[in-house]
Amino acid sequence: MKVRERLPIVVLAAVFALASAACRPSQTLERQTDDAAIEAKIKAKLATDVGATTITSVEVNVTNGVVTLAGPVKTQDEKQRIEAVARGIEGVTSVTNNLQVSATEVPSPQPATTSLPS
């Protein structure tokens, strides 16, 4: 009878162990810390070299030293400068530049004024 009482607990423990093994991140804690440091260095360098407004519009993701850049930029030159900044940070192994050059801003249309015949 005692074996029957422990069986659900053993099964539950086995299921939990398998589930936790499947949920482990693919990076070690050290690698995650390194990637976070790389990301912080890139953002700090972007804020000083490219401009503070860039930091809010450009997304920087780092996984195993691979940097992915995404978001809108104003010019092709700005896109290249941002990539150069990312490549210049120690620990970066490669850069995927998914930045999009925004179309030139078109002024918003003025409301139409119509006069009704009197």
mmCIF file of N, CA and C in Angstrom:
data_model
loop_
_atom_site.group_PDB
_atom_site.id
_atom_site.type_symbol
_atom_site.label_atom_id
_atom_site.label_comp_id
_atom_site.label_asym_id
_atom_site.label_seq_id
_atom_site.Cartn_x
_atom_site.Cartn_y
_atom_site.Cartn_z
ATOM 1 N N MET A 1 0.811 -1.197 0.000
ATOM 2 C CA MET A 1 0.000 0.000 0.000
ATOM 3 C C MET A 1 0.855 1.261 0.000
ATOM 4 N N LYS A 2 1.970 1.227 0.680
ATOM 5 C CA LYS A 2 2.827 2.399 0.732
ATOM 6 C C LYS A 2 3.422 2.702 -0.641
ATOM 7 N N VAL A 3 3.697 1.655 -1.423
ATOM 8 C CA VAL A 3 4.244 1.866 -2.761
ATOM 9 C C VAL A 3 3.223 2.591 -3.622
ATOM 10 N N ARG A 4 1.956 2.257 -3.490
ATOM 11 C CA ARG A 4 0.893 2.898 -4.253
ATOM 12 C C ARG A 4 0.755 4.371 -3.861
ATOM 13 N N GLU A 5 1.006 4.694 -2.622
ATOM 14 C CA GLU A 5 0.890 6.077 -2.168
ATOM 15 C C GLU A 5 2.049 6.920 -2.704
ATOM 16 N N ARG A 6 3.215 6.311 -2.833
ATOM 17 C CA ARG A 6 4.385 7.055 -3.299
ATOM 18 C C ARG A 6 4.443 7.160 -4.818
ATOM 19 N N LEU A 7 3.766 6.309 -5.527
ATOM 20 C CA LEU A 7 3.828 6.311 -6.986
ATOM 21 C C LEU A 7 3.427 7.658 -7.599
ATOM 22 N N PRO A 8 2.308 8.263 -7.185
ATOM 23 C CA PRO A 8 1.973 9.564 -7.777
ATOM 24 C C PRO A 8 3.038 10.626 -7.498
ATOM 25 N N ILE A 9 3.650 10.560 -6.341
ATOM 26 C CA ILE A 9 4.683 11.534 -6.002
ATOM 27 C C ILE A 9 5.901 11.334 -6.894
ATOM 28 N N VAL A 10 6.294 10.074 -7.111
ATOM 29 C CA VAL A 10 7.441 9.774 -7.966
ATOM 30 C C VAL A 10 7.152 10.201 -9.400
ATOM 31 N N VAL A 11 5.968 9.918 -9.882
ATOM 32 C CA VAL A 11 5.592 10.305 -11.247
ATOM 33 C C VAL A 11 5.584 11.830 -11.370
ATOM 34 N N LEU A 12 5.016 12.501 -10.400
ATOM 35 C CA LEU A 12 4.977 13.959 -10.413
ATOM 36 C C LEU A 12 6.395 14.544 -10.381
ATOM 37 N N ALA A 13 7.278 13.980 -9.590
ATOM 38 C CA ALA A 13 8.663 14.441 -9.522
ATOM 39 C C ALA A 13 9.368 14.233 -10.862
ATOM 40 N N ALA A 14 9.115 13.103 -11.509
ATOM 41 C CA ALA A 14 9.739 12.828 -12.805
ATOM 42 C C ALA A 14 9.249 13.812 -13.866
ATOM 43 N N VAL A 15 7.950 14.084 -13.873
ATOM 44 C CA VAL A 15 7.391 15.041 -14.825
ATOM 45 C C VAL A 15 7.983 16.429 -14.580
ATOM 46 N N PHE A 16 8.095 16.813 -13.325
ATOM 47 C CA PHE A 16 8.670 18.117 -12.987
ATOM 48 C C PHE A 16 10.122 18.193 -13.438
ATOM 49 N N ALA A 17 10.892 17.146 -13.229
ATOM 50 C CA ALA A 17 12.307 17.140 -13.624
ATOM 51 C C ALA A 17 12.450 17.265 -15.134
ATOM 52 N N LEU A 18 11.621 16.554 -15.875
ATOM 53 C CA LEU A 18 11.674 16.647 -17.339
ATOM 54 C C LEU A 18 11.261 18.038 -17.824
ATOM 55 N N ALA A 19 10.239 18.597 -17.192
ATOM 56 C CA ALA A 19 9.769 19.923 -17.600
ATOM 57 C C ALA A 19 10.824 20.981 -17.313
ATOM 58 N N SER A 20 11.481 20.896 -16.144
ATOM 59 C CA SER A 20 12.502 21.905 -15.846
ATOM 60 C C SER A 20 13.707 21.762 -16.744
ATOM 61 N N ALA A 21 14.067 20.582 -17.133
ATOM 62 C CA ALA A 21 15.202 20.399 -18.038
ATOM 63 C C ALA A 21 14.887 20.999 -19.407
ATOM 64 N N ALA A 22 13.642 20.895 -19.837
ATOM 65 C CA ALA A 22 13.253 21.433 -21.140
ATOM 66 C C ALA A 22 13.178 22.952 -21.125
ATOM 67 N N CYS A 23 12.994 23.562 -19.969
ATOM 68 C CA CYS A 23 12.849 25.014 -19.873
ATOM 69 C C CYS A 23 14.157 25.739 -19.606
ATOM 70 N N ARG A 24 15.240 25.029 -19.484
ATOM 71 C CA ARG A 24 16.521 25.678 -19.211
ATOM 72 C C ARG A 24 16.928 26.538 -20.389
ATOM 73 N N PRO A 25 17.473 27.734 -20.109
ATOM 74 C CA PRO A 25 17.937 28.564 -21.215
ATOM 75 C C PRO A 25 19.151 27.933 -21.867
ATOM 76 N N SER A 26 19.368 28.280 -23.121
ATOM 77 C CA SER A 26 20.487 27.692 -23.863
ATOM 78 C C SER A 26 21.811 28.363 -23.529
ATOM 79 N N GLN A 27 21.767 29.380 -22.691
ATOM 80 C CA GLN A 27 22.980 30.092 -22.320
ATOM 81 C C GLN A 27 23.294 29.878 -20.838
ATOM 82 N N THR A 28 24.576 29.875 -20.541
ATOM 83 C CA THR A 28 24.974 29.823 -19.140
ATOM 84 C C THR A 28 24.724 31.193 -18.518
ATOM 85 N N LEU A 29 24.716 31.238 -17.212
ATOM 86 C CA LEU A 29 24.526 32.501 -16.518
ATOM 87 C C LEU A 29 25.650 33.472 -16.871
ATOM 88 N N GLU A 30 26.859 32.962 -16.993
ATOM 89 C CA GLU A 30 28.000 33.806 -17.365
ATOM 90 C C GLU A 30 27.804 34.406 -18.760
ATOM 91 N N ARG A 31 27.337 33.595 -19.707
ATOM 92 C CA ARG A 31 27.121 34.077 -21.080
ATOM 93 C C ARG A 31 26.012 35.126 -21.100
ATOM 94 N N GLN A 32 24.951 34.904 -20.327
ATOM 95 C CA GLN A 32 23.865 35.877 -20.262
ATOM 96 C C GLN A 32 24.361 37.206 -19.705
ATOM 97 N N THR A 33 25.233 37.133 -18.693
ATOM 98 C CA THR A 33 25.804 38.341 -18.107
ATOM 99 C C THR A 33 26.690 39.052 -19.122
ATOM 100 N N ASP A 34 27.506 38.299 -19.854
ATOM 101 C CA ASP A 34 28.361 38.887 -20.892
ATOM 102 C C ASP A 34 27.518 39.584 -21.958
ATOM 103 N N ASP A 35 26.443 38.922 -22.391
ATOM 104 C CA ASP A 35 25.582 39.501 -23.419
ATOM 105 C C ASP A 35 24.910 40.780 -22.920
ATOM 106 N N ALA A 36 24.486 40.781 -21.670
ATOM 107 C CA ALA A 36 23.865 41.984 -21.099
ATOM 108 C C ALA A 36 24.870 43.132 -21.038
ATOM 109 N N ALA A 37 26.107 42.819 -20.706
ATOM 110 C CA ALA A 37 27.153 43.850 -20.656
ATOM 111 C C ALA A 37 27.435 44.403 -22.054
ATOM 112 N N ILE A 38 27.482 43.527 -23.046
ATOM 113 C CA ILE A 38 27.699 43.960 -24.435
ATOM 114 C C ILE A 38 26.564 44.889 -24.864
ATOM 115 N N GLU A 39 25.334 44.489 -24.569
ATOM 116 C CA GLU A 39 24.173 45.306 -24.935
ATOM 117 C C GLU A 39 24.248 46.687 -24.275
ATOM 118 N N ALA A 40 24.601 46.728 -22.997
ATOM 119 C CA ALA A 40 24.708 48.010 -22.284
ATOM 120 C C ALA A 40 25.800 48.887 -22.891
ATOM 121 N N LYS A 41 26.931 48.284 -23.253
ATOM 122 C CA LYS A 41 28.029 49.052 -23.863
ATOM 123 C C LYS A 41 27.608 49.623 -25.211
ATOM 124 N N ILE A 42 26.898 48.820 -26.000
ATOM 125 C CA ILE A 42 26.442 49.299 -27.311
ATOM 126 C C ILE A 42 25.489 50.475 -27.137
ATOM 127 N N LYS A 43 24.529 50.345 -26.229
ATOM 128 C CA LYS A 43 23.548 51.421 -26.029
ATOM 129 C C LYS A 43 24.214 52.689 -25.513
ATOM 130 N N ALA A 44 25.172 52.541 -24.612
ATOM 131 C CA ALA A 44 25.882 53.715 -24.092
ATOM 132 C C ALA A 44 26.666 54.400 -25.201
ATOM 133 N N LYS A 45 27.332 53.623 -26.033
ATOM 134 C CA LYS A 45 28.127 54.178 -27.130
ATOM 135 C C LYS A 45 27.213 54.839 -28.163
ATOM 136 N N LEU A 46 26.053 54.236 -28.430
ATOM 137 C CA LEU A 46 25.101 54.839 -29.363
ATOM 138 C C LEU A 46 24.607 56.182 -28.837
ATOM 139 N N ALA A 47 24.346 56.254 -27.545
ATOM 140 C CA ALA A 47 23.843 57.494 -26.961
ATOM 141 C C ALA A 47 24.854 58.618 -27.102
ATOM 142 N N THR A 48 26.140 58.299 -26.961
ATOM 143 C CA THR A 48 27.157 59.353 -27.056
ATOM 144 C C THR A 48 27.581 59.636 -28.493
ATOM 145 N N ASP A 49 27.694 58.603 -29.321
ATOM 146 C CA ASP A 49 28.224 58.786 -30.674
ATOM 147 C C ASP A 49 27.164 59.125 -31.714
ATOM 148 N N VAL A 50 26.004 58.523 -31.602
ATOM 149 C CA VAL A 50 24.996 58.700 -32.652
ATOM 150 C C VAL A 50 23.911 59.674 -32.218
ATOM 151 N N GLY A 51 23.549 59.653 -30.963
ATOM 152 C CA GLY A 51 22.534 60.594 -30.469
ATOM 153 C C GLY A 51 21.568 59.918 -29.524
ATOM 154 N N ALA A 52 21.092 60.669 -28.579
ATOM 155 C CA ALA A 52 20.209 60.130 -27.552
ATOM 156 C C ALA A 52 18.885 59.638 -28.125
ATOM 157 N N THR A 53 18.407 60.254 -29.189
ATOM 158 C CA THR A 53 17.128 59.822 -29.752
ATOM 159 C C THR A 53 17.238 58.439 -30.375
ATOM 160 N N THR A 54 18.430 58.081 -30.830
ATOM 161 C CA THR A 54 18.637 56.766 -31.438
ATOM 162 C C THR A 54 18.426 55.658 -30.421
ATOM 163 N N ILE A 55 18.831 55.888 -29.198
ATOM 164 C CA ILE A 55 18.758 54.857 -28.170
ATOM 165 C C ILE A 55 17.318 54.400 -27.936
ATOM 166 N N THR A 56 16.362 55.284 -28.109
ATOM 167 C CA THR A 56 14.972 54.900 -27.864
ATOM 168 C C THR A 56 14.336 54.206 -29.056
ATOM 169 N N SER A 57 14.837 54.458 -30.260
ATOM 170 C CA SER A 57 14.200 53.867 -31.439
ATOM 171 C C SER A 57 14.888 52.597 -31.935
ATOM 172 N N VAL A 58 16.147 52.395 -31.540
ATOM 173 C CA VAL A 58 16.889 51.226 -32.018
ATOM 174 C C VAL A 58 16.859 50.131 -30.959
ATOM 175 N N GLU A 59 16.457 48.948 -31.390
ATOM 176 C CA GLU A 59 16.432 47.787 -30.504
ATOM 177 C C GLU A 59 17.737 47.017 -30.679
ATOM 178 N N VAL A 60 18.376 46.697 -29.552
ATOM 179 C CA VAL A 60 19.634 45.961 -29.566
ATOM 180 C C VAL A 60 19.426 44.669 -28.793
ATOM 181 N N ASN A 61 19.624 43.545 -29.463
ATOM 182 C CA ASN A 61 19.549 42.239 -28.808
ATOM 183 C C ASN A 61 20.881 41.528 -28.989
ATOM 184 N N VAL A 62 21.341 40.860 -27.924
ATOM 185 C CA VAL A 62 22.613 40.147 -27.979
ATOM 186 C C VAL A 62 22.396 38.732 -27.468
ATOM 187 N N THR A 63 22.800 37.751 -28.269
ATOM 188 C CA THR A 63 22.730 36.342 -27.880
ATOM 189 C C THR A 63 24.023 35.671 -28.303
ATOM 190 N N ASN A 64 24.748 35.179 -27.320
ATOM 191 C CA ASN A 64 26.036 34.521 -27.567
ATOM 192 C C ASN A 64 26.996 35.405 -28.360
ATOM 193 N N GLY A 65 26.970 36.702 -28.089
ATOM 194 C CA GLY A 65 27.865 37.628 -28.769
ATOM 195 C C GLY A 65 27.383 38.101 -30.125
ATOM 196 N N VAL A 66 26.271 37.565 -30.597
ATOM 197 C CA VAL A 66 25.704 37.972 -31.883
ATOM 198 C C VAL A 66 24.705 39.103 -31.624
ATOM 199 N N VAL A 67 24.957 40.251 -32.241
ATOM 200 C CA VAL A 67 24.123 41.427 -32.040
ATOM 201 C C VAL A 67 23.111 41.527 -33.174
ATOM 202 N N THR A 68 21.856 41.783 -32.811
ATOM 203 C CA THR A 68 20.821 42.049 -33.804
ATOM 204 C C THR A 68 20.292 43.448 -33.553
ATOM 205 N N LEU A 69 20.344 44.260 -34.591
ATOM 206 C CA LEU A 69 19.865 45.638 -34.525
ATOM 207 C C LEU A 69 18.553 45.732 -35.292
ATOM 208 N N ALA A 70 17.573 46.426 -34.724
ATOM 209 C CA ALA A 70 16.285 46.584 -35.398
ATOM 210 C C ALA A 70 15.695 47.938 -35.039
ATOM 211 N N GLY A 71 14.836 48.432 -35.915
ATOM 212 C CA GLY A 71 14.160 49.693 -35.664
ATOM 213 C C GLY A 71 14.381 50.685 -36.791
ATOM 214 N N PRO A 72 13.689 51.811 -36.702
ATOM 215 C CA PRO A 72 13.804 52.829 -37.752
ATOM 216 C C PRO A 72 14.981 53.763 -37.522
ATOM 217 N N VAL A 73 15.622 54.174 -38.596
ATOM 218 C CA VAL A 73 16.667 55.203 -38.561
ATOM 219 C C VAL A 73 16.355 56.217 -39.657
ATOM 220 N N LYS A 74 16.994 57.376 -39.564
ATOM 221 C CA LYS A 74 16.668 58.452 -40.508
ATOM 222 C C LYS A 74 17.380 58.328 -41.841
ATOM 223 N N THR A 75 18.652 57.863 -41.805
ATOM 224 C CA THR A 75 19.433 57.833 -43.048
ATOM 225 C C THR A 75 20.238 56.541 -43.156
ATOM 226 N N GLN A 76 20.720 56.278 -44.354
ATOM 227 C CA GLN A 76 21.593 55.126 -44.585
ATOM 228 C C GLN A 76 22.899 55.299 -43.810
ATOM 229 N N ASP A 77 23.383 56.545 -43.745
ATOM 230 C CA ASP A 77 24.612 56.836 -42.999
ATOM 231 C C ASP A 77 24.443 56.489 -41.518
ATOM 232 N N GLU A 78 23.307 56.855 -40.955
ATOM 233 C CA GLU A 78 23.037 56.548 -39.546
ATOM 234 C C GLU A 78 22.982 55.036 -39.328
ATOM 235 N N LYS A 79 22.389 54.327 -40.260
ATOM 236 C CA LYS A 79 22.315 52.865 -40.190
ATOM 237 C C LYS A 79 23.720 52.269 -40.154
ATOM 238 N N GLN A 80 24.595 52.758 -41.015
ATOM 239 C CA GLN A 80 25.967 52.248 -41.068
ATOM 240 C C GLN A 80 26.764 52.614 -39.820
ATOM 241 N N ARG A 81 26.551 53.836 -39.301
ATOM 242 C CA ARG A 81 27.264 54.243 -38.078
ATOM 243 C C ARG A 81 26.854 53.392 -36.888
ATOM 244 N N ILE A 82 25.567 53.077 -36.782
ATOM 245 C CA ILE A 82 25.083 52.250 -35.678
ATOM 246 C C ILE A 82 25.697 50.860 -35.762
ATOM 247 N N GLU A 83 25.741 50.299 -36.962
ATOM 248 C CA GLU A 83 26.362 48.985 -37.135
ATOM 249 C C GLU A 83 27.842 49.036 -36.767
ATOM 250 N N ALA A 84 28.526 50.082 -37.170
ATOM 251 C CA ALA A 84 29.957 50.228 -36.860
ATOM 252 C C ALA A 84 30.186 50.305 -35.352
ATOM 253 N N VAL A 85 29.321 51.019 -34.659
ATOM 254 C CA VAL A 85 29.429 51.100 -33.199
ATOM 255 C C VAL A 85 29.298 49.712 -32.592
ATOM 256 N N ALA A 86 28.303 48.957 -33.037
ATOM 257 C CA ALA A 86 28.077 47.610 -32.494
ATOM 258 C C ALA A 86 29.276 46.703 -32.774
ATOM 259 N N ARG A 87 29.809 46.771 -33.976
ATOM 260 C CA ARG A 87 30.962 45.931 -34.339
ATOM 261 C C ARG A 87 32.211 46.287 -33.524
ATOM 262 N N GLY A 88 32.293 47.526 -33.072
ATOM 263 C CA GLY A 88 33.466 47.983 -32.345
ATOM 264 C C GLY A 88 33.497 47.605 -30.874
ATOM 265 N N ILE A 89 32.452 46.992 -30.382
ATOM 266 C CA ILE A 89 32.388 46.627 -28.961
ATOM 267 C C ILE A 89 33.042 45.268 -28.750
ATOM 268 N N GLU A 90 33.903 45.199 -27.740
ATOM 269 C CA GLU A 90 34.596 43.942 -27.428
ATOM 270 C C GLU A 90 33.580 42.864 -27.041
ATOM 271 N N GLY A 91 33.775 41.675 -27.588
ATOM 272 C CA GLY A 91 32.894 40.548 -27.291
ATOM 273 C C GLY A 91 31.862 40.285 -28.365
ATOM 274 N N VAL A 92 31.685 41.232 -29.288
ATOM 275 C CA VAL A 92 30.723 41.060 -30.384
ATOM 276 C C VAL A 92 31.352 40.137 -31.419
ATOM 277 N N THR A 93 30.637 39.058 -31.755
ATOM 278 C CA THR A 93 31.157 38.119 -32.749
ATOM 279 C C THR A 93 30.630 38.422 -34.148
ATOM 280 N N SER A 94 29.395 38.927 -34.235
ATOM 281 C CA SER A 94 28.834 39.331 -35.522
ATOM 282 C C SER A 94 27.654 40.261 -35.274
ATOM 283 N N VAL A 95 27.243 40.959 -36.345
ATOM 284 C CA VAL A 95 26.135 41.903 -36.247
ATOM 285 C C VAL A 95 25.155 41.635 -37.376
ATOM 286 N N THR A 96 23.896 41.499 -37.024
ATOM 287 C CA THR A 96 22.818 41.406 -38.006
ATOM 288 C C THR A 96 22.105 42.743 -37.983
ATOM 289 N N ASN A 97 22.197 43.467 -39.094
ATOM 290 C CA ASN A 97 21.649 44.818 -39.160
ATOM 291 C C ASN A 97 20.281 44.784 -39.843
ATOM 292 N N ASN A 98 19.233 44.838 -39.030
ATOM 293 C CA ASN A 98 17.864 44.870 -39.548
ATOM 294 C C ASN A 98 17.255 46.262 -39.424
ATOM 295 N N LEU A 99 18.100 47.288 -39.337
ATOM 296 C CA LEU A 99 17.597 48.649 -39.228
ATOM 297 C C LEU A 99 16.935 49.058 -40.540
ATOM 298 N N GLN A 100 15.868 49.816 -40.437
ATOM 299 C CA GLN A 100 15.113 50.255 -41.608
ATOM 300 C C GLN A 100 15.225 51.765 -41.751
ATOM 301 N N VAL A 101 15.675 52.212 -42.921
ATOM 302 C CA VAL A 101 15.741 53.647 -43.188
ATOM 303 C C VAL A 101 14.322 54.124 -43.455
ATOM 304 N N SER A 102 13.881 55.082 -42.652
ATOM 305 C CA SER A 102 12.524 55.618 -42.795
ATOM 306 C C SER A 102 12.440 56.478 -44.039
ATOM 307 N N ALA A 103 11.289 56.469 -44.655
ATOM 308 C CA ALA A 103 11.053 57.349 -45.799
ATOM 309 C C ALA A 103 11.086 58.782 -45.293
ATOM 310 N N THR A 104 11.446 59.687 -46.175
ATOM 311 C CA THR A 104 11.481 61.084 -45.745
ATOM 312 C C THR A 104 10.111 61.483 -45.232
ATOM 313 N N GLU A 105 10.157 62.267 -44.189
ATOM 314 C CA GLU A 105 8.902 62.652 -43.563
ATOM 315 C C GLU A 105 8.110 63.574 -44.472
ATOM 316 N N VAL A 106 6.864 63.242 -44.634
ATOM 317 C CA VAL A 106 5.965 64.052 -45.443
ATOM 318 C C VAL A 106 5.155 64.889 -44.473
ATOM 319 N N PRO A 107 5.092 66.196 -44.702
ATOM 320 C CA PRO A 107 4.325 67.016 -43.768
ATOM 321 C C PRO A 107 2.868 66.570 -43.752
ATOM 322 N N SER A 108 2.294 66.627 -42.572
ATOM 323 C CA SER A 108 0.905 66.199 -42.471
ATOM 324 C C SER A 108 0.008 67.167 -43.226
ATOM 325 N N PRO A 109 -1.010 66.630 -43.870
ATOM 326 C CA PRO A 109 -1.884 67.492 -44.665
ATOM 327 C C PRO A 109 -2.642 68.462 -43.761
ATOM 328 N N GLN A 110 -2.832 69.656 -44.279
ATOM 329 C CA GLN A 110 -3.588 70.673 -43.545
ATOM 330 C C GLN A 110 -5.076 70.393 -43.747
ATOM 331 N N PRO A 111 -5.867 70.698 -42.739
ATOM 332 C CA PRO A 111 -7.300 70.458 -42.905
ATOM 333 C C PRO A 111 -7.857 71.313 -44.044
ATOM 334 N N ALA A 112 -8.741 70.708 -44.765
ATOM 335 C CA ALA A 112 -9.354 71.429 -45.884
ATOM 336 C C ALA A 112 -10.287 72.509 -45.349
ATOM 337 N N THR A 113 -10.227 73.627 -45.983
ATOM 338 C CA THR A 113 -11.150 74.701 -45.607
ATOM 339 C C THR A 113 -12.132 74.887 -46.752
ATOM 340 N N THR A 114 -13.308 74.735 -46.439
ATOM 341 C CA THR A 114 -14.351 74.931 -47.455
ATOM 342 C C THR A 114 -15.281 76.026 -46.968
ATOM 343 N N SER A 115 -15.686 76.826 -47.866
ATOM 344 C CA SER A 115 -16.645 77.854 -47.480
ATOM 345 C C SER A 115 -17.950 77.510 -48.173
ATOM 346 N N LEU A 116 -18.951 77.550 -47.381
ATOM 347 C CA LEU A 116 -20.268 77.261 -47.904
ATOM 348 C C LEU A 116 -20.858 78.532 -48.510
ATOM 349 N N PRO A 117 -21.561 78.375 -49.612
ATOM 350 C CA PRO A 117 -22.175 79.570 -50.216
ATOM 351 C C PRO A 117 -23.173 80.194 -49.243
ATOM 352 N N SER A 118 -23.185 81.525 -49.221
ATOM 353 C CA SER A 118 -24.093 82.226 -48.302
ATOM 354 C C SER A 118 -25.470 82.361 -48.862
#
